[in-house]
Coordinates of N, CA and C in Angstrom, one line a residue:
M161 N 79.0 -25.8 56.7 CA 79.9 -25.2 56.3 C 79.4 -24.3 55.0
A162 N 79.5 -23.0 54.9 CA 79.3 -22.7 53.3 C 80.1 -22.9 52.2
H163 N 79.6 -22.7 51.1 CA 80.9 -22.8 49.8 C 81.8 -22.1 50.2
G164 N 83.2 -22.8 50.1 CA 84.4 -21.7 49.9 C 84.8 -21.2 51.0
G165 N 84.2 -21.4 52.5 CA 84.8 -20.7 53.2 C 83.9 -20.9 54.5
L166 N 84.3 -19.9 56.2 CA 83.6 -20.5 57.1 C 82.6 -19.4 57.5
N167 N 82.0 -19.8 57.9 CA 80.6 -19.0 58.0 C 80.8 -17.8 58.3
K168 N 80.2 -16.9 58.2 CA 80.8 -15.5 58.7 C 79.3 -15.1 59.1
R169 N 79.5 -14.6 60.4 CA 78.2 -14.1 61.0 C 78.3 -12.7 61.0
R170 N 76.6 -12.4 60.6 CA 76.4 -11.1 60.0 C 76.6 -10.0 61.1
V171 N 76.9 -9.1 61.7 CA 77.0 -8.2 62.9 C 76.2 -7.3 62.0
R172 N 74.9 -6.9 62.8 CA 74.2 -5.9 63.1 C 74.6 -4.4 63.5
V173 N 74.7 -3.5 62.6 CA 75.5 -2.3 63.5 C 74.4 -1.3 63.4
N174 N 73.8 -1.0 64.8 CA 72.9 -0.3 65.2 C 73.0 1.0 65.1
N175 N 72.4 1.9 64.2 CA 73.0 3.4 64.2 C 72.5 3.9 65.4
P176 N 73.2 5.0 66.0 CA 72.9 5.9 67.2 C 71.8 6.9 67.2
P177 N 71.4 6.3 68.1 CA 70.1 7.3 68.0 C 70.1 8.4 67.9
N178 N 69.2 9.7 67.0 CA 69.6 10.8 67.0 C 69.2 11.5 68.1
R179 N 70.2 12.6 68.3 CA 70.2 13.2 69.4 C 70.5 15.0 69.0
R180 N 69.4 15.5 69.7 CA 69.5 17.4 69.1 C 70.6 17.1 69.8
S181 N 71.1 18.2 69.1 CA 72.5 19.1 69.2 C 72.4 19.8 70.4
T182 N 73.3 19.8 71.3 CA 73.3 20.6 73.1 C 73.7 22.0 72.4
T183 N 74.3 22.1 71.2 CA 75.1 23.1 71.1 C 74.2 24.7 70.9
K184 N 74.6 25.9 71.6 CA 73.7 26.8 71.5 C 73.7 27.4 70.3
K185 N 73.1 28.0 69.9 CA 72.9 28.9 68.6 C 73.5 30.6 68.7
F186 N 74.2 30.5 67.6 CA 75.1 32.2 68.4 C 73.8 33.3 67.9
K187 N 73.5 33.7 68.8 CA 72.4 34.9 68.5 C 73.2 36.1 68.5
P188 N 73.0 36.9 67.2 CA 74.0 38.2 66.7 C 73.4 39.4 67.9
P189 N 74.3 40.3 68.3 CA 73.7 41.3 69.6 C 72.9 42.0 68.6
V190 N 71.9 42.9 69.5 CA 70.8 43.6 68.6 C 71.2 45.1 68.1
S191 N 71.4 45.5 67.2 CA 71.8 46.8 67.5 C 71.2 47.6 67.8
L192 N 72.1 49.0 68.1 CA 71.7 50.3 68.4 C 70.3 50.8 68.3
K193 N 70.2 50.9 67.2 CA 69.3 51.2 66.4 C 67.6 50.5 66.6
N194 N 67.7 49.1 66.9 CA 66.9 48.4 67.2 C 66.6 48.2 68.8
Q195 N 67.8 48.6 69.6 CA 67.5 48.8 70.5 C 67.1 50.3 71.2
I196 N 67.1 51.4 70.5 CA 66.2 53.0 71.1 C 65.1 52.4 70.3
R197 N 64.9 52.0 69.3 CA 63.4 51.9 68.7 C 62.8 50.8 70.0
S198 N 63.3 50.2 70.3 CA 62.4 49.1 71.4 C 62.0 50.0 72.6
A199 N 62.9 51.0 72.9 CA 62.9 51.8 74.0 C 61.9 53.1 74.0
E200 N 61.7 53.7 72.8 CA 60.6 54.4 72.0 C 59.5 53.8 72.2
R201 N 59.2 52.7 72.0 CA 58.0 51.8 71.5 C 57.6 51.5 73.4
M202 N 58.4 51.1 74.3 CA 58.2 51.1 75.7 C 57.6 52.4 75.9
L203 N 58.0 53.5 75.8 CA 57.9 54.8 76.1 C 56.4 55.4 76.2
R204 N 56.1 54.7 75.0 CA 54.5 54.9 74.3 C 54.0 54.0 75.4
K205 N 53.8 53.5 75.9 CA 52.7 52.7 77.2 C 52.6 53.5 78.4
N206 N 51.5 52.9 78.8 CA 51.1 53.5 80.1 C 51.9 52.9 81.3
L207 N 53.1 53.6 81.3 CA 54.1 53.0 82.0 C 54.4 54.0 83.8
P208 N 54.2 52.6 84.9 CA 54.7 53.2 86.3 C 55.8 54.4 86.2
S209 N 55.8 55.3 86.8 CA 56.5 56.5 86.4 C 58.3 56.0 86.9
E210 N 58.3 55.4 87.9 CA 59.7 54.9 88.0 C 60.2 54.1 86.8
V211 N 59.2 53.3 86.3 CA 59.9 52.7 85.2 C 60.4 53.1 84.1
R212 N 58.8 54.5 83.5 CA 59.3 55.4 82.6 C 60.6 56.2 82.6
E213 N 60.9 56.4 84.2 CA 62.5 57.2 84.3 C 63.5 56.4 83.6
A214 N 62.8 55.0 84.2 CA 64.5 54.4 83.5 C 64.5 53.8 82.7
Q215 N 63.1 54.0 81.8 CA 63.5 53.6 80.2 C 64.0 55.4 79.3
E216 N 63.3 56.3 80.3 CA 64.0 57.6 79.2 C 65.6 57.7 79.4
Q217 N 66.1 57.2 80.7 CA 67.6 57.4 81.0 C 68.3 56.4 80.4
K218 N 67.4 55.1 80.0 CA 68.3 54.0 79.1 C 68.0 54.6 77.2
L219 N 67.1 55.2 77.3 CA 67.1 55.9 75.9 C 68.0 57.3 75.4
A220 N 68.2 57.7 76.4 CA 69.0 58.9 76.5 C 70.9 58.2 76.2
A221 N 70.8 57.2 77.2 CA 71.9 56.3 77.1 C 72.4 55.8 75.5
L222 N 71.4 55.0 74.8 CA 71.4 54.9 73.9 C 71.5 55.5 72.8
K223 N 71.2 56.8 72.7 CA 70.7 57.9 71.8 C 72.8 58.9 71.9
K224 N 72.9 58.3 72.9 CA 74.3 59.4 73.3 C 75.5 58.3 72.7
Q225 N 75.5 56.9 72.9 CA 76.1 56.2 72.3 C 76.2 55.9 70.5
Q226 N 74.7 56.1 70.5 CA 74.8 56.1 68.9 C 75.5 57.3 67.9
E227 N 75.4 58.3 68.8 CA 76.2 59.3 68.0 C 77.6 59.3 68.0
I228 N 77.8 58.7 69.5 CA 79.7 58.4 69.3 C 80.2 57.5 67.9
H229 N 79.6 56.3 68.1 CA 79.5 55.5 67.0 C 79.4 56.5 65.8
T230 N 78.7 56.6 65.4 CA 78.4 57.9 64.2 C 79.7 58.8 63.8
R231 N 80.1 59.4 64.6 CA 81.0 60.3 64.8 C 82.2 59.5 64.6
L232 N 82.4 58.2 65.3 CA 83.8 57.4 65.0 C 83.4 56.8 63.8
A233 N 82.8 56.4 63.2 CA 82.6 56.0 61.7 C 82.9 57.1 60.7
V234 N 82.6 58.5 61.0 CA 83.1 59.2 60.0 C 84.3 59.6 60.0
E235 N 85.1 59.6 61.3 CA 85.9 60.2 61.2 C 87.3 58.9 60.6
R236 N 86.7 57.6 60.6 CA 87.4 56.6 59.8 C 87.4 56.5 58.6
K237 N 85.9 57.1 58.1 CA 86.0 57.4 56.8 C 86.8 58.1 56.2
I238 N 87.0 59.8 56.9 CA 87.7 60.4 56.3 C 89.3 59.9 56.8
F239 N 89.8 59.2 57.6 CA 90.9 59.0 58.1 C 91.5 57.8 56.7
L240 N 90.8 57.2 56.4 CA 91.1 56.1 55.7 C 91.2 56.5 54.4
R241 N 90.5 57.5 53.7 CA 90.4 58.2 52.7 C 91.7 59.2 52.6
D242 N 92.0 59.7 53.6 CA 93.2 61.1 53.7 C 94.3 60.8 53.9
R243 N 94.5 59.4 54.8 CA 95.9 59.0 55.5 C 96.9 58.8 54.1
K244 N 96.9 58.6 53.1 CA 97.9 58.6 52.1 C 98.7 59.8 52.1
I245 N 97.6 60.9 51.2 CA 98.4 62.0 51.2 C 98.9 62.6 52.7
K246 N 98.3 62.4 53.5 CA 98.9 63.0 54.8 C 100.2 62.2 55.3
F247 N 100.2 60.9 54.8 CA 101.4 60.5 54.8 C 102.5 60.6 54.4
F248 N 102.2 60.8 52.8 CA 103.1 61.5 52.0 C 103.8 62.7 52.1
E249 N 102.5 63.5 53.0 CA 103.1 65.0 52.9 C 104.1 65.1 54.3
R250 N 103.6 64.5 55.2 CA 104.4 64.7 56.4 C 105.8 63.9 56.1
R251 N 105.6 63.1 55.5 CA 107.6 62.9 54.9 C 108.2 63.6 53.9
K252 N 106.9 64.1 53.2 CA 108.0 65.6 52.5 C 108.3 66.4 53.4
V253 N 107.6 66.9 54.5 CA 107.8 68.3 55.1 C 108.8 67.5 56.0
E254 N 109.1 66.5 56.6 CA 110.1 66.0 57.7 C 111.4 66.0 57.0
R255 N 111.3 65.7 55.6 CA 112.6 65.6 54.9 C 113.2 67.2 54.8
R256 N 112.5 67.8 54.5 CA 112.9 69.3 54.0 C 113.2 69.9 55.6
I257 N 112.8 69.8 56.6 CA 113.4 70.5 58.1 C 114.5 69.5 58.3
R258 N 114.9 68.5 58.2 CA 116.1 67.7 58.1 C 117.2 68.5 57.4
R259 N 117.0 68.4 55.8 CA 117.8 69.1 54.8 C 118.0 70.6 55.2
L260 N 117.0 71.0 56.0 CA 117.7 72.6 56.3 C 118.0 72.6 57.4
E261 N 117.7 72.1 58.5 CA 118.9 71.8 59.7 C 120.2 71.4 59.7
K262 N 120.4 70.4 58.4 CA 121.9 70.2 58.0 C 122.0 71.5 57.5
L263 N 121.7 72.0 56.7 CA 122.9 73.1 56.0 C 122.3 74.3 57.3
Q264 N 121.6 74.7 57.9 CA 122.1 75.5 59.0 C 123.6 75.3 59.2
R265 N 123.9 73.9 60.0 CA 124.8 73.2 60.6 C 126.1 73.5 59.9
S266 N 126.0 73.5 58.6 CA 127.1 73.6 57.8 C 127.2 74.7 56.5
S267 N 126.4 75.8 56.6 CA 126.6 77.0 55.9 C 127.5 78.2 56.8
S268 N 127.4 79.2 55.8 CA 128.0 80.1 56.5 C 127.2 81.1 57.0
S269 N 127.4 82.1 57.8 CA 126.7 82.6 59.0 C 125.3 83.5 58.0
Q270 N 126.0 83.7 57.1 CA 124.9 84.8 56.1 C 124.1 83.8 55.7
D271 N 124.5 82.7 55.1 CA 123.0 81.7 54.4 C 122.3 81.5 55.3
A272 N 123.0 81.1 57.1 CA 122.3 80.5 57.9 C 121.3 81.4 58.9
A273 N 121.4 83.1 58.3 CA 120.7 83.6 58.8 C 119.2 84.0 58.3
A274 N 119.0 83.4 57.0 CA 118.0 83.4 56.1 C 117.0 81.7 56.4
S275 N 117.7 81.3 57.1 CA 117.0 79.5 57.3 C 116.3 79.9 58.4
P276 N 116.5 80.2 59.5 CA 115.1 80.5 60.3 C 113.9 80.7 60.3
D277 N 113.4 81.5 59.4 CA 112.0 82.0 59.2 C 111.7 80.6 58.3
Q278 N 112.5 80.3 57.0 CA 112.0 78.5 56.9 C 111.8 77.8 57.3
L279 N 112.7 77.3 58.8 CA 112.7 76.4 59.5 C 111.1 76.7 59.8
A280 N 111.1 77.6 60.7 CA 109.7 77.7 61.5 C 108.2 77.6 60.3
S281 N 108.2 78.1 59.4 CA 107.5 77.9 58.1 C 107.2 76.7 57.9
L282 N 108.2 75.6 57.8 CA 108.2 74.4 57.6 C 107.6 73.2 58.7
K283 N 107.8 74.0 59.9 CA 107.5 73.3 61.0 C 106.1 73.5 61.6
Q284 N 105.5 74.7 61.1 CA 104.1 74.8 60.8 C 102.9 73.8 59.8
D285 N 104.3 73.5 58.8 CA 103.4 72.7 57.9 C 103.4 71.3 58.6
L286 N 104.4 71.1 59.5 CA 104.6 69.7 60.1 C 103.2 69.8 60.7
Q287 N 103.3 70.7 61.9 CA 102.1 71.1 62.6 C 100.6 70.4 62.1
Y288 N 100.5 71.5 60.6 CA 99.3 71.1 60.2 C 98.9 70.2 59.8
V289 N 99.8 69.4 59.2 CA 99.5 67.7 58.9 C 99.2 66.8 60.7
M290 N 100.0 66.8 61.2 CA 99.9 66.0 62.3 C 98.6 66.7 63.3
Y291 N 98.4 67.7 63.2 CA 97.4 68.2 64.2 C 96.0 68.7 63.2
F292 N 95.8 67.9 62.3 CA 94.8 68.5 61.0 C 93.4 67.8 62.1
P293 N 92.1 68.8 61.6 CA 91.0 67.9 62.6 C 90.8 66.8 61.5
K294 N 90.4 65.9 62.6 CA 89.4 64.6 62.1 C 88.7 64.5 61.7
N295 N 87.5 65.6 61.9 CA 85.9 65.3 61.2 C 86.4 66.5 60.0
E296 N 87.4 66.7 59.3 CA 87.6 68.0 58.4 C 88.3 66.9 57.1
K297 N 87.6 67.0 55.6 CA 88.0 66.7 54.9 C 90.1 67.3 54.5
Y298 N 90.6 66.2 54.3 CA 92.2 66.9 54.4 C 92.4 68.1 53.3
V299 N 92.8 68.8 53.2 CA 93.3 70.1 52.3 C 94.8 70.2 52.3
P300 N 95.7 69.4 51.1 CA 97.0 69.0 51.0 C 97.4 70.8 51.1
L301 N 99.0 70.5 51.3 CA 99.8 71.6 51.2 C 100.2 71.8 50.2
F302 N 100.7 71.2 49.0 CA 101.4 71.2 48.1 C 100.4 71.3 46.5
S303 N 99.4 71.3 47.0 CA 98.0 71.6 45.8 C 97.7 72.4 45.8
G304 N 96.7 73.0 44.9 CA 95.3 73.9 44.5 C 95.9 75.0 45.5
N305 N 97.2 75.5 45.2 CA 97.9 76.9 45.5 C 97.4 78.1 44.5
D306 N 96.7 77.8 43.4 CA 96.2 78.9 42.2 C 94.7 78.9 42.3
D307 N 94.5 78.2 43.6 CA 93.1 78.3 43.9 C 92.9 79.2 45.2
Q308 N 92.1 80.4 44.8 CA 92.3 80.9 46.3 C 91.2 80.6 47.2
E309 N 90.0 79.7 47.1 CA 89.3 79.7 47.8 C 90.2 78.3 48.5
I310 N 90.8 77.4 48.0 CA 91.2 76.3 48.3 C 92.5 76.8 49.5
V311 N 92.8 77.7 49.3 CA 94.2 78.5 50.1 C 93.3 79.2 51.1
D312 N 92.2 80.0 50.4 CA 91.7 80.6 52.3 C 90.9 79.1 53.5
K313 N 90.9 78.3 52.4 CA 90.3 77.5 53.5 C 91.3 76.6 53.9
R314 N 93.0 76.5 53.7 CA 94.0 76.0 54.4 C 94.6 77.0 55.4
N315 N 94.4 78.4 55.3 CA 95.0 79.0 55.9 C 93.6 79.6 57.5
G316 N 92.5 79.2 56.8 CA 91.6 78.8 58.2 C 91.6 77.9 59.2
L317 N 92.4 76.5 58.5 CA 92.2 75.6 59.4 C 93.8 75.7 60.2
R318 N 94.8 76.1 59.4 CA 95.9 76.6 59.9 C 95.5 77.3 61.1
K319 N 95.1 78.4 61.2 CA 94.6 79.1 62.5 C 93.6 78.2 63.8
Q320 N 92.6 77.7 63.0 CA 92.0 76.8 64.1 C 92.8 75.5 64.6
I321 N 94.2 75.4 64.1 CA 94.8 74.3 64.3 C 95.7 75.1 65.6
E322 N 96.2 76.5 65.3 CA 96.8 77.1 66.1 C 96.1 77.4 67.2
E323 N 95.0 77.7 67.3 CA 94.3 78.0 68.2 C 93.6 76.6 69.4
R324 N 93.6 75.5 68.7 CA 93.5 74.2 69.7 C 94.6 74.1 70.2
L325 N 96.2 74.1 69.7 CA 96.8 73.8 70.1 C 97.2 74.9 71.4
S326 N 97.2 76.2 70.9 CA 96.9 77.2 72.2 C 96.4 77.0 73.3
A327 N 95.1 76.4 73.1 CA 94.3 76.1 74.3 C 94.8 74.8 75.0
A328 N 95.0 74.0 74.1 CA 95.2 72.3 74.8 C 96.8 72.7 75.9
A329 N 97.5 73.8 75.2 CA 98.5 73.7 76.1 C 98.1 74.6 77.5
A330 N 97.3 75.7 77.3 CA 96.6 76.4 78.4 C 96.6 75.8 79.6
T331 N 95.9 74.4 79.3 CA 95.4 73.5 80.4 C 95.8 72.6 80.5
G332 N 97.6 72.4 80.3 CA 98.5 71.4 80.3 C 97.9 69.9 79.8
K333 N 97.3 70.4 78.7 CA 96.8 68.9 78.1 C 97.7 68.7 76.5
D334 N 98.1 67.7 76.1 CA 98.6 67.3 74.7 C 97.4 67.1 74.1
L335 N 97.4 68.1 72.6 CA 96.4 67.3 71.7 C 97.2 66.4 70.7
E336 N 95.7 65.5 70.5 CA 95.8 64.2 69.7 C 96.4 64.8 68.5
E337 N 97.5 63.7 68.1 CA 97.8 63.9 66.8 C 97.1 63.1 65.8
T338 N 96.6 63.5 64.7 CA 95.7 63.2 63.6 C 97.1 62.7 62.5
G339 N 97.8 62.7 62.4 CA 98.7 62.5 61.0 C 99.9 61.6 62.1
S340 N 99.7 60.7 62.6 CA 100.3 59.4 63.5 C 101.6 59.1 62.8
E341 N 102.6 59.3 63.4 CA 103.5 57.9 63.1 C 103.7 56.6 62.3
D342 N 102.4 56.1 63.3 CA 101.9 54.9 63.1 C 101.4 54.7 61.8
D343 N 101.1 55.8 61.3 CA 100.8 55.2 59.5 C 101.6 54.9 58.9
G344 N 103.0 55.0 59.3 CA 104.1 54.8 58.6 C 104.5 53.2 58.5
L345 N 103.9 52.5 59.9 CA 103.4 51.1 59.5 C 103.1 50.5 58.8
L346 N 102.0 51.0 57.8 CA 101.5 50.5 56.7 C 102.0 49.9 55.6
D347 N 101.4 49.1 55.0 CA 102.1 48.6 53.5 C 101.8 49.3 52.6
L348 N 102.5 50.4 52.0 CA 101.9 50.9 51.3 C 102.9 51.1 49.8
S349 N 103.6 49.7 49.7 CA 104.6 49.9 48.6 C 103.8 49.4 47.4
D350 N 102.5 48.8 47.4 CA 102.1 48.4 46.4 C 101.0 49.1 45.8
D351 N 101.1 50.2 46.6 CA 99.8 51.4 46.5 C 99.9 52.6 45.3
D352 N 99.0 52.4 44.3 CA 99.1 53.5 43.1 C 99.6 54.7 43.1
F353 N 99.0 55.3 44.6 CA 99.7 57.3 44.8 C 100.9 56.9 45.2
F354 N 101.7 56.1 45.5 CA 103.1 55.8 46.2 C 104.1 55.2 44.7
L355 N 103.2 54.5 43.9 CA 104.1 54.5 42.7 C 103.9 55.0 41.6
A356 N 103.1 56.0 41.5 CA 103.4 57.0 40.4 C 103.6 58.4 40.9
G357 N 104.8 58.8 40.3 CA 105.0 60.0 40.8 C 105.8 60.2 42.2
S358 N 106.1 59.4 42.7 CA 106.2 59.5 44.2 C 108.1 60.2 44.0
S359 N 109.3 59.3 43.2 CA 110.4 59.9 43.3 C 110.4 61.4 42.8
S360 N 109.7 61.5 42.0 CA 109.8 63.1 41.4 C 109.3 64.5 42.6
D361 N 108.6 63.7 43.4 CA 108.0 64.7 44.6 C 108.8 64.6 45.5
E362 N 109.8 63.4 45.8 CA 110.9 63.3 47.0 C 111.7 64.3 46.6
A363 N 112.1 64.7 45.0 CA 113.2 65.5 44.5 C 113.0 66.8 44.6
D364 N 111.5 66.8 44.5 CA 111.1 68.2 45.0 C 111.2 68.6 46.7
A365 N 110.9 67.7 47.4 CA 111.1 67.8 49.1 C 112.7 67.8 49.3
D366 N 113.4 67.6 48.5 CA 114.9 67.9 48.4 C 115.5 69.1 48.1
D367 N 115.1 69.6 46.8 CA 115.3 70.9 46.4 C 114.9 72.5 46.6
E368 N 113.1 72.5 47.0 CA 112.3 73.4 46.6 C 112.4 73.7 48.2
L369 N 113.3 74.1 49.2 CA 113.2 74.6 50.3 C 113.0 75.6 50.4
T370 N 112.2 76.4 49.7 CA 111.6 77.7 49.7 C 110.2 77.7 49.0
D371 N 109.6 76.3 48.7 CA 108.5 76.5 47.8 C 107.6 76.3 48.7
K372 N 107.1 77.2 49.3 CA 106.1 77.2 50.6 C 104.3 77.6 49.9
S373 N 103.5 77.1 50.9 CA 102.3 77.0 50.8 C 101.6 78.1 51.2
T374 N 100.8 79.5 51.1 CA 100.4 80.4 51.8 C 99.1 80.6 51.4

């Protein structure tokens, strides 16, 4: 018997044998650019006609897909850059329209007679924001009115939007909105654009019903 207590048997713990992990490593997908390069390298080889034709079709499809991705990336970049201004201007125009419609319902016939033209002009402004071309840098409604180049560009874009709406109506299709109400779901309360001076602009929207951009 060992000093001070019972014998304690030493238990030998065998370490488990090293086993290779059976988990497959994740391989990132091959980029479109690399797929195009691979197809182009393949076409430089001496290939049977059937194989060459298949590779050419594959290359054409890949390039088409790359064009779509590039266009969508440009549109997204423009959207993220311009959505704050478009969101604010849409709210401003909608507020003016509601106020003018309320004024029409409550005013005398003489006051109401002057408002249809104002209302039509405001609805054109709303149309401008809602259907502004996605691939164009947004030209604001309420700034740059003293710059003739900006005014001319805005008027040209108005005409372009009108033509697209007319073409869509002629084919019975709805033109896709680019100034969507979904933008209102964004949390913009902490954005400097809205914190800096939005209250004064809202006051202008309520009071300056005849302040139009031409």
